[in-house]
Short mmCIF file of C-alpha atoms in Angstrom, two decimals:
data_model
loop_
_atom_site.label_atom_id
_atom_site.label_comp_id
_atom_site.label_asym_id
_atom_site.label_seq_id
_atom_site.Cartn_x
_atom_site.Cartn_y
_atom_site.Cartn_z
CA MET A 1 -33.48 -23.23 -37.23
CA GLY A 2 -33.12 -23.40 -40.96
CA HIS A 3 -30.83 -26.35 -41.16
CA ASP A 4 -30.47 -29.87 -39.83
CA GLU A 5 -27.50 -29.53 -37.51
CA PRO A 6 -28.44 -31.26 -34.27
CA THR A 7 -28.33 -29.49 -30.97
CA ILE A 8 -25.56 -31.00 -28.91
CA PRO A 9 -25.81 -30.90 -25.12
CA THR A 10 -23.01 -29.00 -23.35
CA THR A 11 -21.53 -32.12 -21.97
CA ASP A 12 -21.50 -33.56 -25.42
CA ARG A 13 -19.70 -30.45 -26.72
CA SER A 14 -17.00 -30.91 -24.06
CA ARG A 15 -16.60 -34.45 -24.91
CA THR A 16 -16.38 -33.58 -28.58
CA ALA A 17 -13.73 -30.97 -27.89
CA ARG A 18 -11.71 -33.27 -25.71
CA ALA A 19 -11.94 -35.94 -28.36
CA ARG A 20 -10.25 -33.64 -30.78
CA LEU A 21 -7.18 -33.35 -28.54
CA SER A 22 -5.22 -36.14 -29.94
CA TRP A 23 -2.16 -37.37 -28.15
CA GLN A 24 0.03 -36.17 -30.96
CA ARG A 25 -1.05 -32.53 -30.48
CA LEU A 26 -0.35 -32.25 -26.75
CA PRO A 27 3.33 -31.18 -26.98
CA PHE A 28 2.36 -28.26 -29.20
CA ILE A 29 -0.40 -27.23 -26.82
CA TRP A 30 1.93 -27.33 -23.83
CA ALA A 31 4.54 -25.31 -25.66
CA LEU A 32 1.95 -22.74 -26.60
CA ALA A 33 0.72 -22.52 -23.02
CA VAL A 34 4.22 -21.97 -21.69
CA LEU A 35 4.81 -19.27 -24.29
CA VAL A 36 1.60 -17.52 -23.38
CA ALA A 37 2.48 -17.71 -19.69
CA VAL A 38 5.91 -16.20 -20.25
CA MET A 39 4.48 -13.44 -22.38
CA GLY A 40 1.86 -12.79 -19.76
CA LEU A 41 4.45 -12.40 -17.03
CA ALA A 42 6.40 -10.00 -19.18
CA LEU A 43 3.33 -7.92 -19.79
CA LEU A 44 2.34 -7.62 -16.14
CA PRO A 45 2.39 -4.10 -14.71
CA ALA A 46 5.84 -3.07 -13.55
CA ARG A 47 4.58 -2.25 -10.06
CA ASP A 48 2.76 -4.18 -7.40
CA ALA A 49 -0.83 -3.41 -6.89
CA LEU A 50 -0.06 -2.65 -3.24
CA ALA A 51 2.61 -0.25 -2.22
CA GLU A 52 5.03 -1.34 0.45
CA ARG A 53 7.09 0.13 3.23
CA ILE A 54 10.84 -0.31 3.18
CA THR A 55 12.65 0.21 6.45
CA VAL A 56 16.21 1.51 6.56
CA THR A 57 17.91 -0.17 9.51
CA THR A 58 21.53 0.90 9.22
CA ASP A 59 23.35 4.19 8.83
CA VAL A 60 26.14 2.42 6.94
CA ASP A 61 26.18 3.25 3.25
CA GLU A 62 26.53 -0.15 1.65
CA ASN A 63 25.37 -2.17 -1.28
CA LEU A 64 26.07 -5.76 -0.23
CA ASP A 65 24.46 -8.93 -1.41
CA GLY A 66 23.35 -10.85 1.64
CA GLY A 67 22.31 -7.86 3.65
CA GLY A 68 25.52 -6.66 5.24
CA ALA A 69 24.80 -4.41 8.19
CA GLY A 70 21.13 -4.25 7.32
CA CYS A 71 19.04 -2.26 4.93
CA SER A 72 20.88 0.87 3.88
CA LEU A 73 19.29 3.92 2.31
CA ARG A 74 21.11 3.11 -0.91
CA GLU A 75 19.68 -0.41 -0.95
CA ALA A 76 16.23 0.82 0.02
CA ILE A 77 16.13 3.13 -2.99
CA VAL A 78 17.11 0.22 -5.25
CA ALA A 79 14.36 -1.90 -3.68
CA ALA A 80 11.84 0.83 -4.37
CA ASN A 81 13.04 1.41 -7.91
CA THR A 82 12.98 -2.30 -8.76
CA VAL A 83 9.83 -3.11 -6.79
CA SER A 84 11.53 -6.03 -5.14
CA ASP A 85 13.41 -7.01 -2.01
CA TYR A 86 17.05 -6.08 -2.31
CA ASN A 87 20.15 -6.78 -0.23
CA GLY A 88 18.44 -6.96 3.12
CA CYS A 89 15.72 -4.45 2.34
CA ILE A 90 12.34 -6.14 2.59
CA ARG A 91 9.23 -4.67 1.11
CA ASP A 92 7.07 -6.19 3.78
CA VAL A 93 4.53 -3.79 5.20
CA PRO A 94 1.81 -2.43 2.97
CA ALA A 95 1.98 1.33 2.80
CA SER A 96 -1.00 3.57 2.39
CA ALA A 97 -0.72 4.57 -1.22
CA ILE A 98 2.79 4.50 -2.63
CA ASP A 99 6.08 3.00 -1.57
CA GLU A 100 7.55 4.60 1.50
CA ILE A 101 11.09 4.50 2.83
CA VAL A 102 11.17 4.93 6.59
CA PHE A 103 14.07 5.00 9.04
CA GLN A 104 14.34 2.81 12.11
CA ILE A 105 18.05 2.82 12.78
CA PRO A 106 18.59 1.78 16.38
CA PRO A 107 18.59 3.47 18.75
CA SER A 108 16.08 6.12 17.74
CA GLY A 109 17.24 9.67 17.30
CA GLN A 110 19.29 11.53 14.78
CA LYS A 111 21.65 9.45 12.67
CA MET A 112 24.14 10.40 10.03
CA ILE A 113 24.30 8.44 6.83
CA VAL A 114 27.62 9.19 5.21
CA VAL A 115 27.37 8.52 1.51
CA ASP A 116 30.41 6.70 0.24
CA GLN A 117 30.97 8.76 -2.87
CA THR A 118 34.41 7.30 -3.45
CA ASN A 119 33.41 3.66 -3.70
CA LEU A 120 29.70 3.72 -4.39
CA GLY A 121 29.03 7.09 -5.98
CA ASN A 122 25.89 9.08 -5.54
CA LEU A 123 22.82 7.44 -4.11
CA PRO A 124 20.72 5.84 -6.87
CA GLN A 125 18.40 8.13 -8.73
CA ILE A 126 14.84 7.87 -7.43
CA SER A 127 12.62 7.18 -10.39
CA VAL A 128 9.37 5.73 -9.02
CA SER A 129 6.57 6.97 -6.84
CA LEU A 130 8.06 7.08 -3.39
CA THR A 131 7.96 8.89 -0.08
CA ILE A 132 11.13 9.24 1.97
CA ASN A 133 10.13 10.27 5.46
CA GLY A 134 12.84 11.29 7.90
CA ARG A 135 10.37 11.80 10.73
CA SER A 136 10.10 8.05 11.09
CA GLN A 137 13.50 7.89 12.76
CA GLY A 138 12.07 9.31 15.95
CA GLY A 139 14.03 11.32 18.46
CA ALA A 140 13.75 15.02 19.05
CA ILE A 141 11.66 17.14 16.75
CA GLY A 142 13.92 18.82 14.29
CA ASP A 143 16.55 16.13 14.39
CA PRO A 144 15.96 14.24 11.16
CA PRO A 145 18.38 11.68 9.80
CA LEU A 146 21.35 13.29 8.16
CA ILE A 147 22.61 12.40 4.75
CA ALA A 148 26.10 13.66 4.16
CA ALA A 149 28.79 13.24 1.59
CA VAL A 150 32.10 11.66 2.54
CA SER A 151 34.27 13.93 4.55
CA SER A 152 37.13 13.83 2.08
CA GLU A 153 37.10 16.57 -0.49
CA LEU A 154 36.05 15.43 -3.93
CA PRO A 155 37.00 17.44 -6.97
CA ILE A 156 34.41 18.76 -9.36
CA THR A 157 35.13 16.66 -12.39
CA SER A 158 32.50 17.89 -14.80
CA SER A 159 33.64 20.28 -17.49
CA ASP A 160 30.23 21.89 -17.31
CA PRO A 161 30.38 24.32 -14.44
CA GLY A 162 26.64 24.13 -14.16
CA PHE A 163 26.56 20.39 -13.62
CA PRO A 164 27.02 19.09 -10.13
CA SER A 165 29.47 16.39 -9.22
CA THR A 166 28.11 15.11 -5.96
CA ILE A 167 24.40 14.91 -5.34
CA GLY A 168 22.57 14.14 -2.12
CA LEU A 169 19.25 12.95 -3.45
CA ASP A 170 18.82 12.60 -7.21
CA ILE A 171 15.16 12.61 -8.19
CA LEU A 172 13.73 11.93 -11.61
CA GLY A 173 10.21 13.26 -11.74
CA SER A 174 7.79 12.46 -14.45
CA THR A 175 5.18 13.87 -16.69
CA GLY A 176 3.14 10.83 -15.73
CA THR A 177 1.53 9.97 -12.45
CA GLU A 178 4.58 9.41 -10.28
CA VAL A 179 4.60 11.26 -6.98
CA ILE A 180 7.87 11.57 -5.13
CA THR A 181 7.96 13.22 -1.73
CA VAL A 182 10.98 13.94 0.43
CA ILE A 183 10.23 14.96 4.01
CA ALA A 184 12.34 15.81 7.03
CA LEU A 185 15.87 14.98 6.01
CA ALA A 186 19.00 16.97 6.65
CA ILE A 187 21.13 16.78 3.55
CA GLY A 188 24.57 18.28 3.60
CA GLN A 189 28.03 18.57 2.12
CA PHE A 190 27.13 17.79 -1.46
CA ASP A 191 27.54 19.99 -4.48
CA VAL A 192 23.79 19.81 -4.77
CA GLY A 193 21.65 18.62 -1.90
CA VAL A 194 18.57 17.65 -3.90
CA TYR A 195 18.81 17.39 -7.68
CA ILE A 196 15.48 17.15 -9.44
CA SER A 197 15.25 16.52 -13.16
CA ASP A 198 11.79 16.70 -14.62
CA GLY A 199 10.11 18.12 -11.61
CA ASP A 200 6.51 17.14 -12.13
CA GLY A 201 5.06 15.31 -9.17
CA VAL A 202 7.96 16.04 -6.85
CA PHE A 203 7.36 17.50 -3.41
CA VAL A 204 10.25 18.46 -1.15
CA TYR A 205 9.45 19.95 2.23
CA GLY A 206 10.49 20.03 5.84
CA ASN A 207 14.13 19.36 4.97
CA TYR A 208 17.36 21.04 5.92
CA VAL A 209 19.49 21.20 2.82
CA ARG A 210 23.01 22.39 3.37
CA ALA A 211 25.77 21.36 1.04
CA GLY A 212 28.60 23.82 0.78
CA ARG A 213 31.82 21.88 0.82
CA HIS A 214 33.66 23.76 -1.83
CA ASP A 215 33.51 27.35 -0.80
CA GLY A 216 34.53 26.97 2.80
CA ARG A 217 32.11 29.58 3.93
CA PRO A 218 30.37 29.62 7.29
CA MET B 1 7.31 20.34 -8.57
CA THR B 2 6.88 21.86 -5.17
CA VAL B 3 9.82 22.90 -3.05
CA GLY B 4 8.30 23.71 0.28
CA HIS B 5 4.85 23.29 1.73
CA ASP B 6 1.54 25.12 1.81
CA THR B 7 1.82 25.48 5.58
CA PRO B 8 4.06 28.33 6.74
CA GLY B 9 7.03 26.92 8.59
CA ALA B 10 6.79 23.53 6.97
CA GLY B 11 9.04 24.28 4.04
CA ASN B 12 12.74 23.63 3.78
CA ILE B 13 15.79 25.33 5.18
CA ILE B 14 18.16 25.61 2.26
CA SER B 15 21.29 27.32 3.45
CA GLY B 16 25.03 27.08 3.43
CA ASN B 17 25.28 25.58 -0.02
CA GLY B 18 28.34 26.30 -2.09
CA ARG B 19 26.37 27.54 -5.03
CA HIS B 20 22.65 28.08 -5.15
CA GLY B 21 19.88 27.43 -2.73
CA VAL B 22 17.37 26.39 -5.37
CA TYR B 23 18.23 26.04 -9.04
CA LEU B 24 15.48 25.30 -11.55
CA ALA B 25 16.62 24.99 -15.12
CA TYR B 26 15.18 24.11 -18.48
CA THR B 27 16.82 21.24 -20.35
CA ILE B 28 16.56 20.42 -24.00
CA PHE B 29 15.32 16.94 -23.17
CA ASP B 30 11.95 18.04 -21.98
CA PRO B 31 10.77 21.57 -22.56
CA ILE B 32 7.91 21.06 -20.16
CA ILE B 33 10.27 20.65 -17.27
CA PHE B 34 9.92 23.09 -14.47
CA SER B 35 6.89 24.81 -15.72
CA GLU B 36 4.36 25.50 -13.03
CA SER B 37 6.77 24.79 -10.21
CA LEU B 38 6.15 26.21 -6.76
CA VAL B 39 8.77 27.36 -4.27
CA ILE B 40 6.88 28.15 -1.10
CA HIS B 41 7.58 28.80 2.58
CA ASN B 42 11.28 28.02 2.48
CA VAL B 43 14.12 29.65 4.35
CA ILE B 44 17.00 30.19 1.97
CA GLY B 45 20.26 31.58 3.33
CA VAL B 46 19.37 31.52 7.00
CA ASN B 47 20.04 28.76 9.53
CA VAL B 48 17.68 27.12 11.98
CA ASN B 49 18.32 29.85 14.52
CA GLY B 50 17.53 32.62 12.10
CA GLU B 51 21.18 33.57 11.69
CA PRO B 52 22.83 34.22 8.33
CA LEU B 53 24.01 31.07 6.58
CA ARG B 54 24.32 32.11 3.01
CA ASN B 55 24.32 30.07 -0.12
CA GLY B 56 27.48 30.91 -1.98
CA ARG B 57 25.83 32.13 -5.13
CA VAL B 58 22.16 32.71 -5.92
CA GLY B 59 19.33 32.13 -3.48
CA VAL B 60 16.82 30.98 -6.09
CA LEU B 61 17.99 30.67 -9.69
CA LEU B 62 15.44 30.18 -12.45
CA GLU B 63 16.95 29.50 -15.87
CA GLU B 64 14.57 29.56 -18.80
CA THR B 65 11.63 28.50 -16.67
CA ASN B 66 8.08 29.66 -16.90
CA GLU B 67 5.07 29.79 -14.64
CA THR B 68 7.19 29.20 -11.58
CA VAL B 69 5.82 30.82 -8.46
CA ILE B 70 8.16 31.96 -5.70
CA PHE B 71 5.86 32.65 -2.75
CA GLU B 72 6.37 33.61 0.88
CA ASN B 73 9.98 32.55 1.25
CA PHE B 74 12.77 34.11 3.28
CA ILE B 75 15.65 34.65 0.89
CA ALA B 76 18.54 36.39 2.56
CA HIS B 77 22.32 36.69 2.87
CA ASN B 78 23.05 34.82 -0.35
CA GLY B 79 26.28 35.47 -2.20
CA ARG B 80 24.71 36.81 -5.37
CA ALA B 81 21.16 37.74 -6.24
CA GLY B 82 18.34 36.73 -3.97
CA VAL B 83 16.30 35.60 -6.96
CA LEU B 84 17.79 35.52 -10.45
CA VAL B 85 15.51 34.85 -13.39
CA ALA B 86 17.57 34.26 -16.52
CA ARG B 87 15.99 34.33 -19.95
CA GLU B 88 18.86 34.14 -22.37
CA ASP B 89 17.05 32.43 -25.19
CA SER B 90 13.40 32.06 -24.40
CA SER B 91 12.33 31.38 -27.97
CA ALA B 92 14.72 28.45 -28.25
CA CYS B 93 13.84 26.84 -24.98
CA GLY B 94 10.14 27.01 -25.55
CA CYS B 95 9.56 28.95 -22.37
CA LEU B 96 8.46 32.05 -24.17
CA GLY B 97 5.16 33.09 -22.70
CA PRO B 98 4.07 33.30 -19.11
CA GLY B 99 6.95 34.16 -16.88
CA ASP B 100 7.73 33.58 -13.28
CA LEU B 101 5.89 35.12 -10.38
CA ILE B 102 7.79 36.32 -7.32
CA ILE B 103 5.39 37.55 -4.69
CA THR B 104 5.12 38.16 -0.97
CA ASN B 105 8.63 37.05 -0.14
CA SER B 106 11.08 38.51 2.32
CA ILE B 107 14.25 39.20 0.37
CA TYR B 108 17.12 41.02 2.05
CA ASN B 109 20.84 41.32 2.62
CA ASN B 110 21.74 39.41 -0.51
CA GLN B 111 25.02 40.44 -2.06
CA GLY B 112 23.46 40.95 -5.48
CA PRO B 113 20.12 42.43 -6.47
CA GLY B 114 17.14 41.24 -4.51
CA ILE B 115 15.50 40.23 -7.78
CA ASP B 116 17.44 40.18 -11.03
CA MET B 117 15.45 39.69 -14.23
CA SER B 118 18.12 39.08 -16.81
CA PHE B 119 18.75 38.35 -20.46
CA THR B 120 22.16 36.93 -19.63
CA LEU B 121 23.52 34.41 -17.16
CA ASP B 122 27.22 34.22 -16.43
CA LYS B 123 27.81 30.66 -15.29
CA ASP B 124 31.41 31.08 -14.40
CA PRO B 125 31.70 29.38 -11.01
CA ALA B 126 33.07 32.58 -9.57
CA ASP B 127 30.21 34.63 -10.91
CA TRP B 128 26.71 33.30 -11.48
CA THR B 129 25.42 36.75 -12.16
CA GLY B 130 22.85 38.29 -14.45
CA ASP B 131 22.42 41.73 -15.89
CA GLY B 132 22.12 43.36 -12.52
CA ILE B 133 20.22 46.56 -12.08
CA THR B 134 19.13 48.02 -15.39
CA PRO B 135 16.86 50.95 -16.19
CA ASN B 136 13.23 50.46 -17.06
CA ASP B 137 12.33 50.18 -20.72
CA THR B 138 10.76 53.06 -22.44
CA LEU B 139 7.17 52.38 -23.34
CA PRO B 140 5.92 50.07 -24.61
CA ASP B 141 7.35 47.68 -22.05
CA ASP B 142 7.32 44.57 -24.18
CA ASP B 143 10.70 42.91 -23.82
CA GLN B 144 9.80 40.18 -21.26
CA ILE B 145 11.58 42.05 -18.51
CA GLN B 146 8.84 43.69 -16.54
CA ASN B 147 9.34 47.34 -15.65
CA HIS B 148 9.50 48.05 -11.95
CA PRO B 149 7.33 50.66 -10.26
CA ILE B 150 8.61 54.09 -9.31
CA ILE B 151 7.89 55.26 -5.80
CA ASP B 152 7.29 58.99 -5.65
CA THR B 153 6.59 59.60 -1.98
CA ALA B 154 6.60 57.69 1.27
CA ALA B 155 5.45 59.72 4.24
CA THR B 156 4.40 58.64 7.69
CA SER B 157 1.54 60.28 9.49
CA VAL B 158 -0.94 59.19 12.12
CA VAL B 159 -2.70 56.90 9.72
CA GLY B 160 0.44 54.99 8.84
CA THR B 161 2.88 55.35 6.00
CA VAL B 162 1.33 56.59 2.79
CA ILE B 163 3.16 55.49 -0.33
CA THR B 164 2.47 56.89 -3.75
CA GLY B 165 3.97 55.88 -7.01
CA ARG B 166 3.49 54.95 -10.61
CA LEU B 167 4.06 52.18 -13.06
CA GLU B 168 4.92 52.59 -16.71
CA SER B 169 4.28 49.38 -18.58
CA GLU B 170 1.91 47.82 -21.07
CA GLU B 171 -1.34 49.61 -21.60
CA ASN B 172 -4.74 48.67 -20.22
CA LEU B 173 -3.61 45.88 -17.93
CA ILE B 174 -4.03 45.24 -14.24
CA TYR B 175 -0.73 44.75 -12.47
CA ARG B 176 -0.07 43.70 -8.91
CA VAL B 177 2.23 46.11 -7.17
CA GLU B 178 3.76 44.93 -3.91
CA LEU B 179 5.34 47.23 -1.38
CA PHE B 180 8.14 46.37 1.00
CA SER B 181 10.28 48.04 3.60
CA ILE B 182 13.88 47.39 4.53
CA PRO B 183 16.22 49.15 6.92
CA SER B 184 18.61 50.35 4.23
CA CYS B 185 19.02 50.46 0.51
CA ASP B 186 21.48 48.41 -1.52
CA PRO B 187 24.63 50.29 -2.48
CA PRO B 188 24.18 52.51 -5.53
CA ALA B 189 24.44 50.72 -8.83
CA ASN B 190 25.70 52.13 -12.06
CA PRO B 191 23.53 52.66 -14.00
CA PRO B 192 21.18 53.84 -12.70
CA PRO B 193 22.85 56.02 -10.09
CA VAL B 194 20.29 55.22 -7.48
CA GLY B 195 20.48 52.18 -5.29
CA HIS B 196 17.76 49.65 -5.76
CA GLY B 197 16.56 47.91 -2.72
CA GLU B 198 15.36 44.57 -1.63
CA GLY B 199 12.24 43.83 0.34
CA ARG B 200 12.48 42.55 3.87
CA THR B 201 9.03 43.31 5.22
CA PHE B 202 6.03 42.85 3.00
CA LEU B 203 3.76 45.84 3.48
CA GLY B 204 0.91 45.01 1.16
CA GLY B 205 -0.15 44.69 -2.43
CA ILE B 206 -2.42 46.73 -4.65
CA ASP B 207 -3.86 46.33 -8.13
CA VAL B 208 -2.72 49.04 -10.51
CA THR B 209 -4.46 49.52 -13.83
CA THR B 210 -2.54 51.16 -16.62
CA ASN B 211 -4.21 53.61 -18.97
CA PRO B 212 -4.01 53.53 -22.77
CA ALA B 213 -0.66 55.25 -22.52
CA GLY B 214 0.67 52.52 -20.24
CA LEU B 215 0.73 54.63 -17.10
CA GLY B 216 -0.77 53.58 -13.81
CA THR B 217 -0.57 55.27 -10.44
CA PHE B 218 -1.09 54.02 -6.95
CA THR B 219 -1.52 55.27 -3.42
CA MET B 220 -1.47 52.88 -0.53
CA THR B 221 -1.47 53.33 3.20
CA VAL B 222 0.51 50.67 5.01
CA PRO B 223 1.43 50.10 8.65
CA THR B 224 3.90 52.66 9.89
CA VAL B 225 7.39 52.06 8.57
CA PRO B 226 10.12 52.90 11.09
CA ASP B 227 11.98 56.13 10.65
CA GLY B 228 15.11 55.76 8.59
CA HIS B 229 13.89 52.74 6.69
CA VAL B 230 13.28 52.74 2.96
CA VAL B 231 10.44 51.33 0.93
CA THR B 232 10.60 49.48 -2.38
CA ALA B 233 8.13 47.96 -4.79
CA THR B 234 7.76 45.26 -7.40
CA ALA B 235 5.26 44.91 -10.20
CA SER B 236 3.87 41.68 -11.55
CA HIS B 237 2.40 41.39 -15.02
CA PRO B 238 -0.98 39.60 -15.19
CA ALA B 239 0.67 36.93 -17.34
CA GLN B 240 3.17 36.27 -14.55
CA GLU B 241 6.37 38.21 -14.79
CA THR B 242 7.67 40.04 -11.77
CA SER B 243 9.96 43.03 -11.97
CA LYS B 244 13.10 43.80 -10.13
CA PHE B 245 12.76 45.84 -6.99
CA SER B 246 12.27 49.53 -7.53
CA ALA B 247 14.67 52.18 -6.45
CA CYS B 248 14.46 52.85 -2.75
CA LYS B 249 12.48 55.69 -1.32
CA ALA B 250 13.32 56.94 2.12
CA VAL B 251 10.37 57.25 4.43
CA THR B 252 9.81 60.76 5.67
CA THR B 253 7.65 61.75 8.55
CA ALA B 254 5.05 64.39 7.82
CA ALA B 255 6.24 67.79 9.08
CA VAL B 256 3.03 68.39 10.98
CA LEU B 257 1.30 65.53 12.71
CA VAL B 258 -2.39 65.86 13.40
CA THR B 259 -3.66 63.38 15.95
CA PRO B 260 -7.38 63.03 16.64
CA VAL B 261 -8.46 63.18 20.25
CA SER B 262 -12.14 62.91 19.55
CA GLY B 263 -14.17 62.63 16.38
CA LEU B 264 -13.22 65.17 13.78
CA THR B 265 -16.59 65.22 12.07
CA THR B 266 -18.94 68.07 12.76
CA THR B 267 -22.21 69.00 11.14
CA GLU B 268 -24.02 72.04 9.90
CA ALA B 269 -25.36 72.39 13.39
CA GLY B 270 -21.88 72.70 14.73
CA GLY B 271 -19.99 70.47 17.07
CA THR B 272 -16.67 69.99 18.70
CA ALA B 273 -13.69 68.09 17.52
CA GLN B 274 -10.45 67.77 19.37
CA PHE B 275 -7.06 66.99 17.97
CA THR B 276 -3.46 67.71 18.64
CA VAL B 277 -1.06 69.20 16.16
CA ALA B 278 2.64 68.61 16.54
CA LEU B 279 5.74 69.21 14.51
CA SER B 280 7.65 66.08 13.69
CA THR B 281 11.02 67.66 14.43
CA LEU B 282 12.27 70.36 16.71
CA PRO B 283 12.04 73.76 15.02
CA SER B 284 15.14 75.91 14.87
CA ALA B 285 13.21 79.16 14.81
CA ASN B 286 9.76 80.49 15.43
CA HIS B 287 7.22 78.36 13.73
CA ALA B 288 3.63 79.02 12.82
CA SER B 289 1.20 76.33 11.91
CA LYS B 290 -2.08 77.58 10.58
CA ILE B 291 -5.23 75.59 10.67
CA GLY B 292 -7.88 76.88 8.36
CA ARG B 293 -11.31 76.07 7.15
CA TRP B 294 -11.97 73.00 5.15
CA ARG B 295 -13.19 74.48 1.94
CA GLY B 296 -16.07 72.70 0.43
CA SER B 297 -17.47 71.89 3.81
CA ALA B 298 -19.41 73.99 6.22
CA SER B 299 -17.50 72.65 9.14
CA LEU B 300 -15.14 74.91 10.91
CA CYS B 301 -12.06 73.17 12.05
CA ALA B 302 -10.59 75.75 14.28
CA LYS B 303 -9.37 79.23 14.39
CA SER B 304 -5.84 79.92 13.34
CA PRO B 305 -3.59 79.30 16.29
CA PRO B 306 -1.13 81.82 17.59
CA THR B 307 2.51 81.80 16.70
CA ARG B 308 4.54 79.79 19.19
CA PRO B 309 8.02 80.48 20.48
CA ALA B 310 10.99 78.82 18.92
CA ARG B 311 11.59 75.17 19.82
CA ASN B 312 8.04 74.79 20.95
CA MET B 313 6.81 71.78 19.11
CA ASN B 314 3.14 72.39 19.72
CA ALA B 315 1.36 74.57 17.30
#
């Protein structure tokens, strides 16, 4: 020790520090703490540490605040994308690795989800790690839930003949770590059954994809 | 991206769509898109009962992609090509380099070519076609459209169907040549004036090494192909680029069939071998089949048989 500064016990250091917090400085400290807290929340990872299961409980295609008929596939995709409960879709059961959308539309067995293209448009684009598993609906093997466009004929509005108008499932893959898997769905009557842009990390298998509204072929 | 599954039968059924079954396309927003994609174990153009349910246009359309692998799919009954690989402007899209591999699929009854490797893509909704059948390049084959093999002979005998052929492509490379059979050939195209086929039944694959002149030959014995069917072939460049199907070659049955009854190997000390010799078709006149010595070996096969009466199939 080459100088005369006394060694202050820890308790004394605390007391010294506390003594320096004058009454006049407290508002500034509280404001700073709140600011740090807000910034901290903003900087939290966008996803939960634990993945969750989201259960589709209705074959009605809806997007209604308050739940409506239950959790629709449309609302479930929004819940997955936003990592939050949404319009009756509860992220309540921890999934194994990534978010999973399952189907438990009573009673079990094949159901048809008719996408309301006219009022709601295509289903939301899937843009996060997610598994959509049609096998969860139960019923006979080979009878997965059906996702179909509205029965009314919709015109192809795009001037680009290569760009589809109606899409069954719209998937945005990633060059990152996202993994999106679509299993055991029957997807029909769209211009494009499954549209994948940026295909890295996307797995599509065990599905029956049949669109074919416009050509009127068998 | 993977469309399908490693397990056979666990892929997708992609049928009855107005346009294409599977469409993978490059976009300017991300040149990495759709590289190294895998399309595996799907049924494209057939329904759950195995009946035709065509996609209105192309079965699998690859537009400016690279390193995509199309493996062990059924691609049938589609309204245009079974697989169409379009490379209109590879240098601009950044996909110049390794191409797309199309191997071990069952491709048949599509209204366009089974495989169309094309420099153009007509996106008119009524069309969605490529270049169609075009002749092979003259050597060197360096234009990104892989030359297809040429099948010279396809003859059935007791050992199976023996297929011989050649490949004219880049020099000193090892290509994978795959052989297929199909009941009938596609209608003749113009040019060339010979119908190119598709490939319904995968018969096998063989490595073919080209010499410094770019020529490679192959001979492969495959399970017996039914009479009246034709065989076709594709060639895949080692840097992943698969050709169109070759022109069809009708399978012929060898005129004389030799069938072993007991071992055909004898020794210097002699021995007995038994076999039957039969004509593959009824003769219209007297027919003589001579069986002679196997030169270069001391073994005596048999004495020359007598001439048989007309319409006697046995020599």
